[in-house]
PDB file of C-alpha atoms in Angstrom:
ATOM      1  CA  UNK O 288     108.497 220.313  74.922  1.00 49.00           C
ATOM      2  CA  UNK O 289     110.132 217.375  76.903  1.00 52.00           C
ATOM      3  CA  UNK O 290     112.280 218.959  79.980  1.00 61.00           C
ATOM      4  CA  UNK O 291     114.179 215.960  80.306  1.00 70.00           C
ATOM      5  CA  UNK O 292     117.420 217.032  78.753  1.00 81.00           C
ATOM      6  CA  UNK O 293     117.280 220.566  80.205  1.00 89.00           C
ATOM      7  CA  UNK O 294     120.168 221.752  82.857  1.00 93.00           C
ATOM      8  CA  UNK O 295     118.753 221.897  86.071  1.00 92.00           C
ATOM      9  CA  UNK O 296     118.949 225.812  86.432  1.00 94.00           C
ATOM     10  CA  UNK O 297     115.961 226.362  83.832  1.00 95.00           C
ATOM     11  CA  UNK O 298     112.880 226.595  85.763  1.00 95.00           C
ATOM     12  CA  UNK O 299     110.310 224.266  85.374  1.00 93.00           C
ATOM     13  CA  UNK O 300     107.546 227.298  85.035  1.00 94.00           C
ATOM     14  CA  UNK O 301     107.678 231.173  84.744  1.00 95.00           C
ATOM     15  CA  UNK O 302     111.304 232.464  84.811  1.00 95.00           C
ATOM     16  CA  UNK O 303     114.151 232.891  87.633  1.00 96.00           C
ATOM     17  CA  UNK O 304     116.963 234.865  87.922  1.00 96.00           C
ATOM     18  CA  UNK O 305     120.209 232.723  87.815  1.00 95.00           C
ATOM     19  CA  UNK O 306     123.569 234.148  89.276  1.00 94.00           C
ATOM     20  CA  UNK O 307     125.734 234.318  86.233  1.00 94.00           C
ATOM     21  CA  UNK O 308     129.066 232.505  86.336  1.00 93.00           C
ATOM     22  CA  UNK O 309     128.031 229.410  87.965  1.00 92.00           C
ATOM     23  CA  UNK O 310     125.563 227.921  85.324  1.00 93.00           C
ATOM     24  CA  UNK O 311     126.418 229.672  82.442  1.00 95.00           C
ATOM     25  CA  UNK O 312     128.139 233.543  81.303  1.00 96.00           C
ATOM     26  CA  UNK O 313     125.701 235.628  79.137  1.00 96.00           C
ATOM     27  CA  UNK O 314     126.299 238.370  76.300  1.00 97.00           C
ATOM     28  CA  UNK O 315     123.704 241.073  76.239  1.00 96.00           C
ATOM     29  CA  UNK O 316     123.105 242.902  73.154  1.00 96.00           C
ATOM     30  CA  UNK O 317     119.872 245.466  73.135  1.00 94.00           C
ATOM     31  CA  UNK O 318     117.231 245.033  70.232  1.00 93.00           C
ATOM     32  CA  UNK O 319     117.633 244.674  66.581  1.00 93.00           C
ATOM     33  CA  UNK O 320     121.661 244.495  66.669  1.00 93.00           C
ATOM     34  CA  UNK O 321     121.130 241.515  69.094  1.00 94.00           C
ATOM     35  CA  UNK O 322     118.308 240.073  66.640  1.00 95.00           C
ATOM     36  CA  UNK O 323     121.023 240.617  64.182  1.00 95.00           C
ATOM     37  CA  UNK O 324     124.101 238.952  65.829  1.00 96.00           C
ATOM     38  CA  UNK O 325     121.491 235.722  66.455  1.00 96.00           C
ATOM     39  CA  UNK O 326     120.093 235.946  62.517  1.00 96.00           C
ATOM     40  CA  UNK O 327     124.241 235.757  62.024  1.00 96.00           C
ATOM     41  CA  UNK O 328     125.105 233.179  64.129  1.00 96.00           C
ATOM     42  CA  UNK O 329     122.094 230.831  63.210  1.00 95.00           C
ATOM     43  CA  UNK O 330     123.202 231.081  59.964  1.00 96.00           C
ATOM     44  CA  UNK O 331     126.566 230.223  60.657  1.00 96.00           C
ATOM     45  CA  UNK O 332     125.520 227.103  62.628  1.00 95.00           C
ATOM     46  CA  UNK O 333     123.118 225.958  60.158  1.00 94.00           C
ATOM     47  CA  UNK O 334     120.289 227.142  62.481  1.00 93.00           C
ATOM     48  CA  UNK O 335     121.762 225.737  65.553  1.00 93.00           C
ATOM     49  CA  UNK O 336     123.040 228.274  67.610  1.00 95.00           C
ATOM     50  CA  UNK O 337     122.809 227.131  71.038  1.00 95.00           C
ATOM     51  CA  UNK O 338     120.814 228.843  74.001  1.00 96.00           C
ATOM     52  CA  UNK O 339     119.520 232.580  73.231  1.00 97.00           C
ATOM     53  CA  UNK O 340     117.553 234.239  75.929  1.00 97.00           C
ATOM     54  CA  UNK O 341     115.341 237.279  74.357  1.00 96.00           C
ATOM     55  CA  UNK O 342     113.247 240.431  76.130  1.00 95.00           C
ATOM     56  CA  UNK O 343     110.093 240.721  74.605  1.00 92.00           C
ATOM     57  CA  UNK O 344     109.349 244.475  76.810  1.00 90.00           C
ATOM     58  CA  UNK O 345     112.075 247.223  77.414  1.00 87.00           C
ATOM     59  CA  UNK O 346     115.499 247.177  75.955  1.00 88.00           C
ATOM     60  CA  UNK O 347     114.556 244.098  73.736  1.00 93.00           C
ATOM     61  CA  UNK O 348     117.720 242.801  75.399  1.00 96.00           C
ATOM     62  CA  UNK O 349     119.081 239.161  73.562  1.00 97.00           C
ATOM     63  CA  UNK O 350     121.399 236.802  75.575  1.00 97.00           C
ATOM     64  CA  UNK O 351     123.911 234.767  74.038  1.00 97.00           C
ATOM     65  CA  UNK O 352     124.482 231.953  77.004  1.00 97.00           C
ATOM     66  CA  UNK O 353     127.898 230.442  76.918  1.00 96.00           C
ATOM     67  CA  UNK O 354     130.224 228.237  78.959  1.00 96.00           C
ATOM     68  CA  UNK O 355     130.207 229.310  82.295  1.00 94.00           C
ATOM     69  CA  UNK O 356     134.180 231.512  82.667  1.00 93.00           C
ATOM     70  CA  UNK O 357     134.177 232.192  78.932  1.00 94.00           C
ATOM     71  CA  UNK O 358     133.332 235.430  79.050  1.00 92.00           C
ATOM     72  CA  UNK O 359     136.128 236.821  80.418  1.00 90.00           C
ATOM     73  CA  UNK O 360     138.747 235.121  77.324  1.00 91.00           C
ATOM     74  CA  UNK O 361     137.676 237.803  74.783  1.00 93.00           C
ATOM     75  CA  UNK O 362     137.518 241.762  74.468  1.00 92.00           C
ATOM     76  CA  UNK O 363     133.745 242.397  74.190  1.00 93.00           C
ATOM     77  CA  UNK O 364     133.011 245.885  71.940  1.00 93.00           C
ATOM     78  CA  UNK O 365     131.678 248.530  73.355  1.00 90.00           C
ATOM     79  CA  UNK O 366     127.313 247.935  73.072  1.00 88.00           C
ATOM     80  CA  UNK O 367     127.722 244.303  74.703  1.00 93.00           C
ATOM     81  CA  UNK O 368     127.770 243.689  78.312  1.00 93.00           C
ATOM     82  CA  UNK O 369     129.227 240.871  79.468  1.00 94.00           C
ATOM     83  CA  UNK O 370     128.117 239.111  82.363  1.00 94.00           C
ATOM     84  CA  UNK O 371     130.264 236.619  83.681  1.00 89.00           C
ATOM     85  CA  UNK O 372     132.282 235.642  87.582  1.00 82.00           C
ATOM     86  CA  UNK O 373     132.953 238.900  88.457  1.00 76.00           C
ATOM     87  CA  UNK O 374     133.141 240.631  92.138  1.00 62.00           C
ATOM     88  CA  UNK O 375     129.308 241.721  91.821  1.00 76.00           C
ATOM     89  CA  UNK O 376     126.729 239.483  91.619  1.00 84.00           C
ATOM     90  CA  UNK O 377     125.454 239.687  88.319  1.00 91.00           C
ATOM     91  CA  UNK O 378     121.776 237.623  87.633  1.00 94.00           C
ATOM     92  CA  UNK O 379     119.935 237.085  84.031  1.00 95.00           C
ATOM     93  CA  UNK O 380     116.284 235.819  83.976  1.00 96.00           C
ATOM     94  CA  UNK O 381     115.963 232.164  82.416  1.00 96.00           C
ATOM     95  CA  UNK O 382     112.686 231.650  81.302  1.00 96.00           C
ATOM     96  CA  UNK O 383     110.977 228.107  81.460  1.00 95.00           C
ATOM     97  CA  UNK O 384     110.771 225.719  78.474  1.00 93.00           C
ATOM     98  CA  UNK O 385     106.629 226.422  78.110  1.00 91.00           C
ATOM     99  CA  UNK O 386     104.068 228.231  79.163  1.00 91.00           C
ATOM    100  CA  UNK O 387     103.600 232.192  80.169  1.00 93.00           C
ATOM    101  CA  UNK O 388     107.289 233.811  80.753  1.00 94.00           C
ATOM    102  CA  UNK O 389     106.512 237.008  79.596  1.00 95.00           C
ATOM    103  CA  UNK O 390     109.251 239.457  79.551  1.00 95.00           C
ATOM    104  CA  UNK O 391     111.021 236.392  78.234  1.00 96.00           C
ATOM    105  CA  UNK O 392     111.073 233.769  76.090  1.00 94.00           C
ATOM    106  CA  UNK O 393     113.721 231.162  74.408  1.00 96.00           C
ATOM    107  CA  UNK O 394     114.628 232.601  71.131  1.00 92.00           C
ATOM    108  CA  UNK O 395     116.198 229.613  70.398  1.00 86.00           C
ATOM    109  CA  UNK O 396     115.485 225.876  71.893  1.00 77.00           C
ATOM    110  CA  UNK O 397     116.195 225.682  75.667  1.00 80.00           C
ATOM    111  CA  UNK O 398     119.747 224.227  76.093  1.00 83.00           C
ATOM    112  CA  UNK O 399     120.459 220.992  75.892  1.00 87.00           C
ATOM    113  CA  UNK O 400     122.706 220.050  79.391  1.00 87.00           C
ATOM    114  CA  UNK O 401     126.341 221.077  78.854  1.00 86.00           C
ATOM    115  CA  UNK O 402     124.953 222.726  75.305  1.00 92.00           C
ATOM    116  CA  UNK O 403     126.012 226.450  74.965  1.00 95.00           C
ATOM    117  CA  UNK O 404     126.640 229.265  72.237  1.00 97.00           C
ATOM    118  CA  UNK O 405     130.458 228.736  70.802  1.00 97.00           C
ATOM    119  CA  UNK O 406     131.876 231.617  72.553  1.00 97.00           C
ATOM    120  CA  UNK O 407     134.659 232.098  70.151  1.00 97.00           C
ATOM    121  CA  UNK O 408     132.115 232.707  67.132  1.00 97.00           C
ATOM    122  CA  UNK O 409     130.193 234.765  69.031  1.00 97.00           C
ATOM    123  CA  UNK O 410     132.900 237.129  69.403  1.00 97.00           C
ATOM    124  CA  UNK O 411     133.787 237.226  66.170  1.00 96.00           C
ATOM    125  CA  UNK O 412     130.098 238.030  64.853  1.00 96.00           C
ATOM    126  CA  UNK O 413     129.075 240.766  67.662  1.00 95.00           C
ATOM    127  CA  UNK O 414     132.231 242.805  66.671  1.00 93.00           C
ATOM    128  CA  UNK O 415     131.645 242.406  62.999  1.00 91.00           C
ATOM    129  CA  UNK O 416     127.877 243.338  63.227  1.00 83.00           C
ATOM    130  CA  UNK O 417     129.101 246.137  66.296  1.00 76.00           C
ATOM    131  CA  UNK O 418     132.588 247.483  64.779  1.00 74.00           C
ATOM    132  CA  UNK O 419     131.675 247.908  61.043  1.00 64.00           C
ATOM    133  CA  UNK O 420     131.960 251.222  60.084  1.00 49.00           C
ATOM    134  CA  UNK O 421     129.054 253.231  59.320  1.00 50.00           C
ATOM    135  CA  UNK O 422     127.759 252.999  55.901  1.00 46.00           C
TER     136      UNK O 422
END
């Protein structure tokens, strides 16, 4: 993969914690409902949603990366954390383009500088997929 389009906060090998906020804002969703917001989303982008971090071990965790500030513009439903500027620091591991970054990987492409996940249809998918009511 060629790293020369890549932001300068994704690591050139392994994976770093980044303080959120500055780079970019991040929406956590755990396991297959996050597998299920992306499956959503790429198919409402035509397969191009923009950068999506995913935990291979644990929680399964997905992260939606978006415009760094966005975060804080919508109402997030309850089962999404938001991590954004806030009074805490808040990190989220970016892993590198290639090579071992076990617990995580780019489900999607590594981003593209200044490319991020439409906040605004993210919102709208994660509470359709987390506010239906229960079948």
């Amino acid at each position: 993969m060629t790293t020369e389009n890549l932001p300068d906060w994704v690591p050139a090998s392994g994976h770093q914690l980044r303080l959120t906020g500055v780079h970019f804002d991040a929406i956590r969703v755990r396991g297959v409902r996050g597998e299920a917001v992306l499956h959503h989303l790429a198919t409402l982008t035509d397969g191009l949603p923009g950068p999506v971090v995913r935990e291979v071990a644990g929680g399964r965790w997905t992260y939606f990366l978006i415009p760094p500030g966005a975060s804080h513009e919508f109402d997030w439903p309850p089962g999404v954390t938001c991590y954004g500027p806030s009074a805490r620091d808040q990190y989220v591991g970016i892993p590198a383009p290639d090579g071992n970054t076990y617990p995580l990987h780019w489900r999607c492409d590594p981003p593209v500088e200044g490319k991020f996940v439409d906040p605004e249809l993210l919102h709208v998918v994660v509470t359709a997929q987390l506010c239906r009511e229960p079948e």
